[in-house]
mmCIF file of C-alpha atoms and ligand atoms in Angstrom:
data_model
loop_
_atom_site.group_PDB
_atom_site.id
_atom_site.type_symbol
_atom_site.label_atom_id
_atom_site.label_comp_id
_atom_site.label_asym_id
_atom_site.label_seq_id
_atom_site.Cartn_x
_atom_site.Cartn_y
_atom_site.Cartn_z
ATOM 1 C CA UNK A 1325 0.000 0.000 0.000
ATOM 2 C CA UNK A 1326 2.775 2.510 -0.470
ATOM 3 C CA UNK A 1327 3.225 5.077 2.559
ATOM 4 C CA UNK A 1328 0.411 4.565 3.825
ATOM 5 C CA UNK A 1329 -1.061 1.145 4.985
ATOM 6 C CA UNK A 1330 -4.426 -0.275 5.865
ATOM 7 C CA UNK A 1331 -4.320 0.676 9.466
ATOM 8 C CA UNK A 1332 -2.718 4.281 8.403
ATOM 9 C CA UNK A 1333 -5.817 5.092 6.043
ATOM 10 C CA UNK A 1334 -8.579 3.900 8.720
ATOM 11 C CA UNK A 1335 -6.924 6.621 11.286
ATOM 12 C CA UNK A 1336 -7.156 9.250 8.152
ATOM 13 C CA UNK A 1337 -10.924 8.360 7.862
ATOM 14 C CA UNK A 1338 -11.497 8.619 11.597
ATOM 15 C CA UNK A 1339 -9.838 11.672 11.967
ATOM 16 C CA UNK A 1340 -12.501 12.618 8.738
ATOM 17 C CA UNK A 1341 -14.962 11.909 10.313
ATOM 18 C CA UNK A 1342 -14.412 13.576 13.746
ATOM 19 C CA UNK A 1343 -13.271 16.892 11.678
ATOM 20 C CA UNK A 1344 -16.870 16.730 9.735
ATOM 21 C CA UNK A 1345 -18.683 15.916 13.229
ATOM 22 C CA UNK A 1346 -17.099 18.808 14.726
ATOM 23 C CA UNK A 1347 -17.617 21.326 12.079
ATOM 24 C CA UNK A 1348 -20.954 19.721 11.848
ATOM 25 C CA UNK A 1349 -21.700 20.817 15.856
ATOM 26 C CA UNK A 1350 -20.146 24.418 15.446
ATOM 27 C CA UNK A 1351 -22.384 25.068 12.314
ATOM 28 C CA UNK A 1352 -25.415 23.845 14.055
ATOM 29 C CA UNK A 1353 -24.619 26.337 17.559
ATOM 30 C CA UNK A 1354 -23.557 29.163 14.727
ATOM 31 C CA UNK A 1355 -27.312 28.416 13.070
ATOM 32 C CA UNK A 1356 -28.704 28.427 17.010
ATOM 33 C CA UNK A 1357 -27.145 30.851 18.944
ATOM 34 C CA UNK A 1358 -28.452 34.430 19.138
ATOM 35 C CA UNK A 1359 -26.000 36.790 17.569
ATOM 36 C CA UNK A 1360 -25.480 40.833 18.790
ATOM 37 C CA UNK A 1361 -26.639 42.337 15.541
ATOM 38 C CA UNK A 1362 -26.786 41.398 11.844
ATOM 39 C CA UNK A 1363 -25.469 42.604 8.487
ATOM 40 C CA UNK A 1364 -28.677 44.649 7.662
ATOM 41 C CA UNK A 1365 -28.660 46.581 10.956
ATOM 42 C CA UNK A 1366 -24.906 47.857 10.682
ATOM 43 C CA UNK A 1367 -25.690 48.715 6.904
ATOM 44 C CA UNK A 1368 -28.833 50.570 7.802
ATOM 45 C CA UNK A 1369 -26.745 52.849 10.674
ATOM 46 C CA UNK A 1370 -23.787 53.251 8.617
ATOM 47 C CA UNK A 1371 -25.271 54.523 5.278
ATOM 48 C CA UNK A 1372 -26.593 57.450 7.673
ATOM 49 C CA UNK A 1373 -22.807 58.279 7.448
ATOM 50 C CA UNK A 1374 -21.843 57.567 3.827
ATOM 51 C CA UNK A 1375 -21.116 60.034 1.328
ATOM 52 C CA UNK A 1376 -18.720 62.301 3.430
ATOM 53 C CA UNK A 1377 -15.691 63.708 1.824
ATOM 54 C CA UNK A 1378 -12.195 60.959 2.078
ATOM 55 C CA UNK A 1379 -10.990 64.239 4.565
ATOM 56 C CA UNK A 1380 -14.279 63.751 7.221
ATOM 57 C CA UNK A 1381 -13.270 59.706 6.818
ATOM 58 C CA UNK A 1382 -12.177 59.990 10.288
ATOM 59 C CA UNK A 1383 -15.614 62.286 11.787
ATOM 60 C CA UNK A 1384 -18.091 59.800 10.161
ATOM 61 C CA UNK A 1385 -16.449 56.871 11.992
ATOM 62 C CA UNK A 1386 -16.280 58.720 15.641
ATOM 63 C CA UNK A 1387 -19.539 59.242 15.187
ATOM 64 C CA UNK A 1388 -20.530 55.456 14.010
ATOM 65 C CA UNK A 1389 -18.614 54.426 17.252
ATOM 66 C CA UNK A 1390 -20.506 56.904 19.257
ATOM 67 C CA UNK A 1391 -24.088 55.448 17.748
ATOM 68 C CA UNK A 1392 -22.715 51.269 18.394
ATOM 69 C CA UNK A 1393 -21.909 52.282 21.778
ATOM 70 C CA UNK A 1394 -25.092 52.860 22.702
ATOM 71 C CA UNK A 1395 -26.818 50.576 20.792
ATOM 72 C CA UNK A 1396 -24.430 47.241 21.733
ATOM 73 C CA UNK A 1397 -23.424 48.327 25.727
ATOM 74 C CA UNK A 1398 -20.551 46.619 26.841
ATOM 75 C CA UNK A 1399 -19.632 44.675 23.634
ATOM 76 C CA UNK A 1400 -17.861 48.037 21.666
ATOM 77 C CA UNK A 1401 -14.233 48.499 22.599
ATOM 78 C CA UNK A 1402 -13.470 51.776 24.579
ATOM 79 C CA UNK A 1403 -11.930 54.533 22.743
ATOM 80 C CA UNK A 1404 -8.730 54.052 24.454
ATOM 81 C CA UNK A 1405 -8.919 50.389 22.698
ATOM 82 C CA UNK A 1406 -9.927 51.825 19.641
ATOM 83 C CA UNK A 1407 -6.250 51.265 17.534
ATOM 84 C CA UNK A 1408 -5.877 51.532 13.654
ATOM 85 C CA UNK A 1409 -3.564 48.447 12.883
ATOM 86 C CA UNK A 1410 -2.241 47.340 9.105
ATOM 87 C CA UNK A 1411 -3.490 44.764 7.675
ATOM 88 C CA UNK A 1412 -2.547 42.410 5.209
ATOM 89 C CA UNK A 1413 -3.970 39.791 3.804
ATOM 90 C CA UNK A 1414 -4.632 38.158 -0.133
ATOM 91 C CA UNK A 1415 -2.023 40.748 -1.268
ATOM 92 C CA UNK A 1416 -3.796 43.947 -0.494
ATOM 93 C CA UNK A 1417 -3.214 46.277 2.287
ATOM 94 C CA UNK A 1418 -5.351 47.724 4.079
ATOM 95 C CA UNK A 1419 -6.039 49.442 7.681
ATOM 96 C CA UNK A 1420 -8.586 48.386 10.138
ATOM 97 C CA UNK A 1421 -9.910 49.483 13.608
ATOM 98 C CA UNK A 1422 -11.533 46.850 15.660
ATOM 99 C CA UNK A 1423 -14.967 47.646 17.496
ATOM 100 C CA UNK A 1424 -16.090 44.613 18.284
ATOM 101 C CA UNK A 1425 -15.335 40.676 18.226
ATOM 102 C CA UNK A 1426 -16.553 37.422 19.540
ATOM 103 C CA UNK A 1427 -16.262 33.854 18.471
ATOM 104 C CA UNK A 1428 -18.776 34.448 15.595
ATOM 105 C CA UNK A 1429 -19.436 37.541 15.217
ATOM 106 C CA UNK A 1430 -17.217 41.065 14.627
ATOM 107 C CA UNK A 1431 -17.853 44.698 13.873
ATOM 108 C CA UNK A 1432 -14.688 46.687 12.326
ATOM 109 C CA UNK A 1433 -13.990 49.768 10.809
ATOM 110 C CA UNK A 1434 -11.792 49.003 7.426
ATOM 111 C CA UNK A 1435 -10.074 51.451 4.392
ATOM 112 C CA UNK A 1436 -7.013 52.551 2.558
ATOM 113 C CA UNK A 1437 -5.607 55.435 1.907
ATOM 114 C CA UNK A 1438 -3.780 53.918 -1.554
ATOM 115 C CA UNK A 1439 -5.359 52.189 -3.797
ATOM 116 C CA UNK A 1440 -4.628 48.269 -3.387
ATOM 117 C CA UNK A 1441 -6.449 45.072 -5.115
ATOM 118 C CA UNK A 1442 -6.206 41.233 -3.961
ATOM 119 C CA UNK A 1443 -7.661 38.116 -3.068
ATOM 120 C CA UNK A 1444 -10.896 38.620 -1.151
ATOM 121 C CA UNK A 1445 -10.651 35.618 1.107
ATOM 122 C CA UNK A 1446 -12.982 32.466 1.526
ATOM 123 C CA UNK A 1447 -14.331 32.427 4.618
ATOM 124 C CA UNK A 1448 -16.598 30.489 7.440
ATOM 125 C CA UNK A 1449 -18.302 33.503 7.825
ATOM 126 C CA UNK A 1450 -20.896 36.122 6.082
ATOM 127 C CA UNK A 1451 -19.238 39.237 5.641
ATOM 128 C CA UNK A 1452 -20.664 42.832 4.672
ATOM 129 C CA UNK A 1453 -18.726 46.166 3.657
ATOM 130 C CA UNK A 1454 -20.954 49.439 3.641
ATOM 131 C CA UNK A 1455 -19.118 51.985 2.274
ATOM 132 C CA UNK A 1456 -18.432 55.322 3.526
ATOM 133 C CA UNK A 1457 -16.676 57.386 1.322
ATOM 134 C CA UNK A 1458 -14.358 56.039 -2.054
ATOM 135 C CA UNK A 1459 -14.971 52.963 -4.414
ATOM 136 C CA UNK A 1460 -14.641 49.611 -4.764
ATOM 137 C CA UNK A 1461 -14.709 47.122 -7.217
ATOM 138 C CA UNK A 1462 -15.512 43.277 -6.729
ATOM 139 C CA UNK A 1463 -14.762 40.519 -9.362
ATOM 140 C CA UNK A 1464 -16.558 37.343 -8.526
ATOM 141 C CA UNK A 1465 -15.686 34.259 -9.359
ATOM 142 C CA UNK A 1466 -16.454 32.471 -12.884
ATOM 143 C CA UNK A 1467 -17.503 35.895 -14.259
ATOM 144 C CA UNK A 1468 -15.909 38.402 -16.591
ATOM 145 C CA UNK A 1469 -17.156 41.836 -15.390
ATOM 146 C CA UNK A 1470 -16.580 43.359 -11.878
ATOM 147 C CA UNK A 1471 -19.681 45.108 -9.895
ATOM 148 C CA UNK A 1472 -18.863 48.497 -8.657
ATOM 149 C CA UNK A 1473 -19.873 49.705 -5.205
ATOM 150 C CA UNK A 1474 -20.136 53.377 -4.239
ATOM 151 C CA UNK A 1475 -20.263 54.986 -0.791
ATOM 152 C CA UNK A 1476 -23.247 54.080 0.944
ATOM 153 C CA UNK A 1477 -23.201 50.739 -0.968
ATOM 154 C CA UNK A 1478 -23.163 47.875 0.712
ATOM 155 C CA UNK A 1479 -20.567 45.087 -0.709
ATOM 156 C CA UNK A 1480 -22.024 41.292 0.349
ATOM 157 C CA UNK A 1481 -19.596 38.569 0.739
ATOM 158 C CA UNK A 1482 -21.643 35.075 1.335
ATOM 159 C CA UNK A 1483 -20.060 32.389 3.197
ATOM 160 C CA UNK A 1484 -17.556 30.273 0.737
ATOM 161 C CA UNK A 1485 -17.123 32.920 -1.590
ATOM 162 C CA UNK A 1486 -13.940 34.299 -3.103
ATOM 163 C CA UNK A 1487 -13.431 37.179 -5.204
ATOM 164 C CA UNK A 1488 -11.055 39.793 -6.361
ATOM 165 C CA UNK A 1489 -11.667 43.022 -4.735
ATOM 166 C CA UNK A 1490 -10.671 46.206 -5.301
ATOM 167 C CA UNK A 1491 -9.918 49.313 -3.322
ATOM 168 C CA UNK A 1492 -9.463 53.098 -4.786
ATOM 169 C CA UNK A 1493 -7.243 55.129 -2.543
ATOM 170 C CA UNK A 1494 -9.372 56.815 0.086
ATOM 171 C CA UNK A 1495 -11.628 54.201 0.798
ATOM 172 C CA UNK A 1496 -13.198 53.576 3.512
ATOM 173 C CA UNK A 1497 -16.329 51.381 5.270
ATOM 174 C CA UNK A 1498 -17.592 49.329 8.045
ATOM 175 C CA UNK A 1499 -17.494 45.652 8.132
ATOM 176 C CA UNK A 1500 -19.808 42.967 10.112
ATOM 177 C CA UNK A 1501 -18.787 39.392 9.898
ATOM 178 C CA UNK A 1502 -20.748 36.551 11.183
ATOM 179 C CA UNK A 1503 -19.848 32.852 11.274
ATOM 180 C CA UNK A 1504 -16.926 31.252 12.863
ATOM 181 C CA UNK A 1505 -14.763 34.001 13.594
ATOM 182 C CA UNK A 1506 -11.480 31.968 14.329
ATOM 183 C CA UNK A 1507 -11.396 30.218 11.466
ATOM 184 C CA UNK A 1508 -11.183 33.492 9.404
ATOM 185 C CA UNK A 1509 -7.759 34.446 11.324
ATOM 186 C CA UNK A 1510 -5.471 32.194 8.855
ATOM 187 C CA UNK A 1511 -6.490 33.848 6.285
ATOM 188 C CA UNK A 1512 -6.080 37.742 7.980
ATOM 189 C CA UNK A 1513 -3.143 36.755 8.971
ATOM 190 C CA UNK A 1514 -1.033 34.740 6.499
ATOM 191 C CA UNK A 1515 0.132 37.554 4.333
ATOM 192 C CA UNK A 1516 1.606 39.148 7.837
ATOM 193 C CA UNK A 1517 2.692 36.142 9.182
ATOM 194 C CA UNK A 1518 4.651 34.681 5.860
ATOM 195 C CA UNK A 1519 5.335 38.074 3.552
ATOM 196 C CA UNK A 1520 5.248 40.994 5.528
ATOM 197 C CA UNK A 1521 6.851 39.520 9.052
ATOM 198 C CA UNK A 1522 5.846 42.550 10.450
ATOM 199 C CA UNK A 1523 5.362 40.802 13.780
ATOM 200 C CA UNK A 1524 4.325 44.100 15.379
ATOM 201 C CA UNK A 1525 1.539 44.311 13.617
ATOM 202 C CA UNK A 1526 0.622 40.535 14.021
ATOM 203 C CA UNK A 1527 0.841 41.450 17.561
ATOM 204 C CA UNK A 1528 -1.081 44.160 17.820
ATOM 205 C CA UNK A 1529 -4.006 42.305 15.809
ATOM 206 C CA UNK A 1530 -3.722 39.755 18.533
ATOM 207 C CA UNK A 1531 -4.133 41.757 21.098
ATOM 208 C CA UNK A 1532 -7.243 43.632 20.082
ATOM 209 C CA UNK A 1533 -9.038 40.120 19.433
ATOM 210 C CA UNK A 1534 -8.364 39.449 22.543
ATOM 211 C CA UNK A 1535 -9.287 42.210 24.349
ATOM 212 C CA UNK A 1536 -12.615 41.707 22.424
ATOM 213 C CA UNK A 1537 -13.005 38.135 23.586
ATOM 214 C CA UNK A 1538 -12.077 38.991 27.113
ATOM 215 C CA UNK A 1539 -15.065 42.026 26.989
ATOM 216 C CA UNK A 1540 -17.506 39.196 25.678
ATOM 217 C CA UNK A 1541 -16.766 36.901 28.572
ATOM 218 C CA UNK A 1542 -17.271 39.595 30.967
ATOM 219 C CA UNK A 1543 -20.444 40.270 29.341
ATOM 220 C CA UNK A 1544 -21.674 36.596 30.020
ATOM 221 C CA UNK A 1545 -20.413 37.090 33.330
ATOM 222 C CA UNK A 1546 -22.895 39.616 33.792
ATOM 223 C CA UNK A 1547 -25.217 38.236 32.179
ATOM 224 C CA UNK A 1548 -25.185 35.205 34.197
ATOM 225 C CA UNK A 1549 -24.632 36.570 37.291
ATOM 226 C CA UNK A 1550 -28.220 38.686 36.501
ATOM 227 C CA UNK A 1551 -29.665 35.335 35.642
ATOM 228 C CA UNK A 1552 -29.098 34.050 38.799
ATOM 229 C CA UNK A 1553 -29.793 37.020 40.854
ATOM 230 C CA UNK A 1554 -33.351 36.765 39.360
ATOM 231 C CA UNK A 1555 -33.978 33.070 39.120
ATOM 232 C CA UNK A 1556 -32.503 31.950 41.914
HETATM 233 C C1 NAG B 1993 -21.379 33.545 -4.467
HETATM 234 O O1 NAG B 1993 -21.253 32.301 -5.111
HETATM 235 C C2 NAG B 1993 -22.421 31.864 -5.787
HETATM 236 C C3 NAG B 1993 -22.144 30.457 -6.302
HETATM 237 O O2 NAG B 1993 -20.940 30.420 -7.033
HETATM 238 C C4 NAG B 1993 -22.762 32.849 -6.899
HETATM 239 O O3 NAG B 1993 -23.949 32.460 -7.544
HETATM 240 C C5 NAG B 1993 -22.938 34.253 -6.296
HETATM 241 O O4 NAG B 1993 -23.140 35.201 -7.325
HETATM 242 C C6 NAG B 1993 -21.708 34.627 -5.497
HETATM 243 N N1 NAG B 1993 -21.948 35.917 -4.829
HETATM 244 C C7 NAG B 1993 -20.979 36.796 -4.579
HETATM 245 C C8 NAG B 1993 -21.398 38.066 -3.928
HETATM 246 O O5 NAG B 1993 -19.806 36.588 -4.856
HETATM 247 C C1 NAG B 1994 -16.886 43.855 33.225
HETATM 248 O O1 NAG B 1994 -18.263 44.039 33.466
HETATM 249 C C2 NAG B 1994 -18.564 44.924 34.530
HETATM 250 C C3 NAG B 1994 -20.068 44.940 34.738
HETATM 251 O O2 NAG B 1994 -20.766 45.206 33.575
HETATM 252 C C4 NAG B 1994 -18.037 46.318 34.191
HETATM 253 O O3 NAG B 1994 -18.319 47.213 35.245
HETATM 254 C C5 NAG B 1994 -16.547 46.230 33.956
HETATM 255 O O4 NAG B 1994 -16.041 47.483 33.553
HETATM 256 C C6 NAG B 1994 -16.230 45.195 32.888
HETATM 257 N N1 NAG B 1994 -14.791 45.045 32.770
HETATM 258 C C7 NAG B 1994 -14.174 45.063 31.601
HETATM 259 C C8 NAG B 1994 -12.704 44.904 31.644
HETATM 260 O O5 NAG B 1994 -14.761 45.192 30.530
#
Protein backbone atom coordinates (compact mmCIF):
# COMPACT_ATOMS: atom_id res chain seq x y z
CA UNK A 1 0.00 0.00 0.00
CA UNK A 2 2.78 2.51 -0.47
CA UNK A 3 3.23 5.08 2.56
CA UNK A 4 0.41 4.56 3.83
CA UNK A 5 -1.06 1.15 4.99
CA UNK A 6 -4.43 -0.28 5.86
CA UNK A 7 -4.32 0.68 9.47
CA UNK A 8 -2.72 4.28 8.40
CA UNK A 9 -5.82 5.09 6.04
CA UNK A 10 -8.58 3.90 8.72
CA UNK A 11 -6.92 6.62 11.29
CA UNK A 12 -7.16 9.25 8.15
CA UNK A 13 -10.92 8.36 7.86
CA UNK A 14 -11.50 8.62 11.60
CA UNK A 15 -9.84 11.67 11.97
CA UNK A 16 -12.50 12.62 8.74
CA UNK A 17 -14.96 11.91 10.31
CA UNK A 18 -14.41 13.58 13.75
CA UNK A 19 -13.27 16.89 11.68
CA UNK A 20 -16.87 16.73 9.74
CA UNK A 21 -18.68 15.92 13.23
CA UNK A 22 -17.10 18.81 14.73
CA UNK A 23 -17.62 21.33 12.08
CA UNK A 24 -20.95 19.72 11.85
CA UNK A 25 -21.70 20.82 15.86
CA UNK A 26 -20.15 24.42 15.45
CA UNK A 27 -22.38 25.07 12.31
CA UNK A 28 -25.42 23.85 14.06
CA UNK A 29 -24.62 26.34 17.56
CA UNK A 30 -23.56 29.16 14.73
CA UNK A 31 -27.31 28.42 13.07
CA UNK A 32 -28.70 28.43 17.01
CA UNK A 33 -27.15 30.85 18.94
CA UNK A 34 -28.45 34.43 19.14
CA UNK A 35 -26.00 36.79 17.57
CA UNK A 36 -25.48 40.83 18.79
CA UNK A 37 -26.64 42.34 15.54
CA UNK A 38 -26.79 41.40 11.84
CA UNK A 39 -25.47 42.60 8.49
CA UNK A 40 -28.68 44.65 7.66
CA UNK A 41 -28.66 46.58 10.96
CA UNK A 42 -24.91 47.86 10.68
CA UNK A 43 -25.69 48.71 6.90
CA UNK A 44 -28.83 50.57 7.80
CA UNK A 45 -26.75 52.85 10.67
CA UNK A 46 -23.79 53.25 8.62
CA UNK A 47 -25.27 54.52 5.28
CA UNK A 48 -26.59 57.45 7.67
CA UNK A 49 -22.81 58.28 7.45
CA UNK A 50 -21.84 57.57 3.83
CA UNK A 51 -21.12 60.03 1.33
CA UNK A 52 -18.72 62.30 3.43
CA UNK A 53 -15.69 63.71 1.82
CA UNK A 54 -12.20 60.96 2.08
CA UNK A 55 -10.99 64.24 4.56
CA UNK A 56 -14.28 63.75 7.22
CA UNK A 57 -13.27 59.71 6.82
CA UNK A 58 -12.18 59.99 10.29
CA UNK A 59 -15.61 62.29 11.79
CA UNK A 60 -18.09 59.80 10.16
CA UNK A 61 -16.45 56.87 11.99
CA UNK A 62 -16.28 58.72 15.64
CA UNK A 63 -19.54 59.24 15.19
CA UNK A 64 -20.53 55.46 14.01
CA UNK A 65 -18.61 54.43 17.25
CA UNK A 66 -20.51 56.90 19.26
CA UNK A 67 -24.09 55.45 17.75
CA UNK A 68 -22.71 51.27 18.39
CA UNK A 69 -21.91 52.28 21.78
CA UNK A 70 -25.09 52.86 22.70
CA UNK A 71 -26.82 50.58 20.79
CA UNK A 72 -24.43 47.24 21.73
CA UNK A 73 -23.42 48.33 25.73
CA UNK A 74 -20.55 46.62 26.84
CA UNK A 75 -19.63 44.67 23.63
CA UNK A 76 -17.86 48.04 21.67
CA UNK A 77 -14.23 48.50 22.60
CA UNK A 78 -13.47 51.78 24.58
CA UNK A 79 -11.93 54.53 22.74
CA UNK A 80 -8.73 54.05 24.45
CA UNK A 81 -8.92 50.39 22.70
CA UNK A 82 -9.93 51.83 19.64
CA UNK A 83 -6.25 51.26 17.53
CA UNK A 84 -5.88 51.53 13.65
CA UNK A 85 -3.56 48.45 12.88
CA UNK A 86 -2.24 47.34 9.10
CA UNK A 87 -3.49 44.76 7.67
CA UNK A 88 -2.55 42.41 5.21
CA UNK A 89 -3.97 39.79 3.80
CA UNK A 90 -4.63 38.16 -0.13
CA UNK A 91 -2.02 40.75 -1.27
CA UNK A 92 -3.80 43.95 -0.49
CA UNK A 93 -3.21 46.28 2.29
CA UNK A 94 -5.35 47.72 4.08
CA UNK A 95 -6.04 49.44 7.68
CA UNK A 96 -8.59 48.39 10.14
CA UNK A 97 -9.91 49.48 13.61
CA UNK A 98 -11.53 46.85 15.66
CA UNK A 99 -14.97 47.65 17.50
CA UNK A 100 -16.09 44.61 18.28
CA UNK A 101 -15.34 40.68 18.23
CA UNK A 102 -16.55 37.42 19.54
CA UNK A 103 -16.26 33.85 18.47
CA UNK A 104 -18.78 34.45 15.59
CA UNK A 105 -19.44 37.54 15.22
CA UNK A 106 -17.22 41.06 14.63
CA UNK A 107 -17.85 44.70 13.87
CA UNK A 108 -14.69 46.69 12.33
CA UNK A 109 -13.99 49.77 10.81
CA UNK A 110 -11.79 49.00 7.43
CA UNK A 111 -10.07 51.45 4.39
CA UNK A 112 -7.01 52.55 2.56
CA UNK A 113 -5.61 55.43 1.91
CA UNK A 114 -3.78 53.92 -1.55
CA UNK A 115 -5.36 52.19 -3.80
CA UNK A 116 -4.63 48.27 -3.39
CA UNK A 117 -6.45 45.07 -5.11
CA UNK A 118 -6.21 41.23 -3.96
CA UNK A 119 -7.66 38.12 -3.07
CA UNK A 120 -10.90 38.62 -1.15
CA UNK A 121 -10.65 35.62 1.11
CA UNK A 122 -12.98 32.47 1.53
CA UNK A 123 -14.33 32.43 4.62
CA UNK A 124 -16.60 30.49 7.44
CA UNK A 125 -18.30 33.50 7.83
CA UNK A 126 -20.90 36.12 6.08
CA UNK A 127 -19.24 39.24 5.64
CA UNK A 128 -20.66 42.83 4.67
CA UNK A 129 -18.73 46.17 3.66
CA UNK A 130 -20.95 49.44 3.64
CA UNK A 131 -19.12 51.99 2.27
CA UNK A 132 -18.43 55.32 3.53
CA UNK A 133 -16.68 57.39 1.32
CA UNK A 134 -14.36 56.04 -2.05
CA UNK A 135 -14.97 52.96 -4.41
CA UNK A 136 -14.64 49.61 -4.76
CA UNK A 137 -14.71 47.12 -7.22
CA UNK A 138 -15.51 43.28 -6.73
CA UNK A 139 -14.76 40.52 -9.36
CA UNK A 140 -16.56 37.34 -8.53
CA UNK A 141 -15.69 34.26 -9.36
CA UNK A 142 -16.45 32.47 -12.88
CA UNK A 143 -17.50 35.90 -14.26
CA UNK A 144 -15.91 38.40 -16.59
CA UNK A 145 -17.16 41.84 -15.39
CA UNK A 146 -16.58 43.36 -11.88
CA UNK A 147 -19.68 45.11 -9.89
CA UNK A 148 -18.86 48.50 -8.66
CA UNK A 149 -19.87 49.71 -5.21
CA UNK A 150 -20.14 53.38 -4.24
CA UNK A 151 -20.26 54.99 -0.79
CA UNK A 152 -23.25 54.08 0.94
CA UNK A 153 -23.20 50.74 -0.97
CA UNK A 154 -23.16 47.88 0.71
CA UNK A 155 -20.57 45.09 -0.71
CA UNK A 156 -22.02 41.29 0.35
CA UNK A 157 -19.60 38.57 0.74
CA UNK A 158 -21.64 35.08 1.33
CA UNK A 159 -20.06 32.39 3.20
CA UNK A 160 -17.56 30.27 0.74
CA UNK A 161 -17.12 32.92 -1.59
CA UNK A 162 -13.94 34.30 -3.10
CA UNK A 163 -13.43 37.18 -5.20
CA UNK A 164 -11.05 39.79 -6.36
CA UNK A 165 -11.67 43.02 -4.73
CA UNK A 166 -10.67 46.21 -5.30
CA UNK A 167 -9.92 49.31 -3.32
CA UNK A 168 -9.46 53.10 -4.79
CA UNK A 169 -7.24 55.13 -2.54
CA UNK A 170 -9.37 56.82 0.09
CA UNK A 171 -11.63 54.20 0.80
CA UNK A 172 -13.20 53.58 3.51
CA UNK A 173 -16.33 51.38 5.27
CA UNK A 174 -17.59 49.33 8.04
CA UNK A 175 -17.49 45.65 8.13
CA UNK A 176 -19.81 42.97 10.11
CA UNK A 177 -18.79 39.39 9.90
CA UNK A 178 -20.75 36.55 11.18
CA UNK A 179 -19.85 32.85 11.27
CA UNK A 180 -16.93 31.25 12.86
CA UNK A 181 -14.76 34.00 13.59
CA UNK A 182 -11.48 31.97 14.33
CA UNK A 183 -11.40 30.22 11.47
CA UNK A 184 -11.18 33.49 9.40
CA UNK A 185 -7.76 34.45 11.32
CA UNK A 186 -5.47 32.19 8.86
CA UNK A 187 -6.49 33.85 6.28
CA UNK A 188 -6.08 37.74 7.98
CA UNK A 189 -3.14 36.76 8.97
CA UNK A 190 -1.03 34.74 6.50
CA UNK A 191 0.13 37.55 4.33
CA UNK A 192 1.61 39.15 7.84
CA UNK A 193 2.69 36.14 9.18
CA UNK A 194 4.65 34.68 5.86
CA UNK A 195 5.34 38.07 3.55
CA UNK A 196 5.25 40.99 5.53
CA UNK A 197 6.85 39.52 9.05
CA UNK A 198 5.85 42.55 10.45
CA UNK A 199 5.36 40.80 13.78
CA UNK A 200 4.33 44.10 15.38
CA UNK A 201 1.54 44.31 13.62
CA UNK A 202 0.62 40.53 14.02
CA UNK A 203 0.84 41.45 17.56
CA UNK A 204 -1.08 44.16 17.82
CA UNK A 205 -4.01 42.31 15.81
CA UNK A 206 -3.72 39.76 18.53
CA UNK A 207 -4.13 41.76 21.10
CA UNK A 208 -7.24 43.63 20.08
CA UNK A 209 -9.04 40.12 19.43
CA UNK A 210 -8.36 39.45 22.54
CA UNK A 211 -9.29 42.21 24.35
CA UNK A 212 -12.61 41.71 22.42
CA UNK A 213 -13.01 38.13 23.59
CA UNK A 214 -12.08 38.99 27.11
CA UNK A 215 -15.06 42.03 26.99
CA UNK A 216 -17.51 39.20 25.68
CA UNK A 217 -16.77 36.90 28.57
CA UNK A 218 -17.27 39.60 30.97
CA UNK A 219 -20.44 40.27 29.34
CA UNK A 220 -21.67 36.60 30.02
CA UNK A 221 -20.41 37.09 33.33
CA UNK A 222 -22.90 39.62 33.79
CA UNK A 223 -25.22 38.24 32.18
CA UNK A 224 -25.18 35.20 34.20
CA UNK A 225 -24.63 36.57 37.29
CA UNK A 226 -28.22 38.69 36.50
CA UNK A 227 -29.67 35.34 35.64
CA UNK A 228 -29.10 34.05 38.80
CA UNK A 229 -29.79 37.02 40.85
CA UNK A 230 -33.35 36.76 39.36
CA UNK A 231 -33.98 33.07 39.12
CA UNK A 232 -32.50 31.95 41.91
C1 LIG B 1 -21.38 33.55 -4.47
O1 LIG B 1 -21.25 32.30 -5.11
C2 LIG B 1 -22.42 31.86 -5.79
C3 LIG B 1 -22.14 30.46 -6.30
O2 LIG B 1 -20.94 30.42 -7.03
C4 LIG B 1 -22.76 32.85 -6.90
O3 LIG B 1 -23.95 32.46 -7.54
C5 LIG B 1 -22.94 34.25 -6.30
O4 LIG B 1 -23.14 35.20 -7.32
C6 LIG B 1 -21.71 34.63 -5.50
N1 LIG B 1 -21.95 35.92 -4.83
C7 LIG B 1 -20.98 36.80 -4.58
C8 LIG B 1 -21.40 38.07 -3.93
O5 LIG B 1 -19.81 36.59 -4.86
C1 LIG C 1 -16.89 43.86 33.22
O1 LIG C 1 -18.26 44.04 33.47
C2 LIG C 1 -18.56 44.92 34.53
C3 LIG C 1 -20.07 44.94 34.74
O2 LIG C 1 -20.77 45.21 33.58
C4 LIG C 1 -18.04 46.32 34.19
O3 LIG C 1 -18.32 47.21 35.25
C5 LIG C 1 -16.55 46.23 33.96
O4 LIG C 1 -16.04 47.48 33.55
C6 LIG C 1 -16.23 45.20 32.89
N1 LIG C 1 -14.79 45.04 32.77
C7 LIG C 1 -14.17 45.06 31.60
C8 LIG C 1 -12.70 44.90 31.64
O5 LIG C 1 -14.76 45.19 30.53
Amino acid sequence: MGLCGVGCLHSIAKWVLVLCFLAFCIQYWLNKKQHLTSGEEIAAIVKKYSGVKSSEAKTAFDKIATVLRRKYPGHILPEEDMQWIFMNAGGWMGSMCLMHASLTEYILFFGTAVETSGHSGRYWAEISDTLITGSMRQWREGELQAHIFKSGDTVPHPMGNATAVYFEADTWMVEYGQGFIPSTLTFALADTFFSTTDFVTLFYILRVYAKALFMEMNASIDDWRDYVKHNI
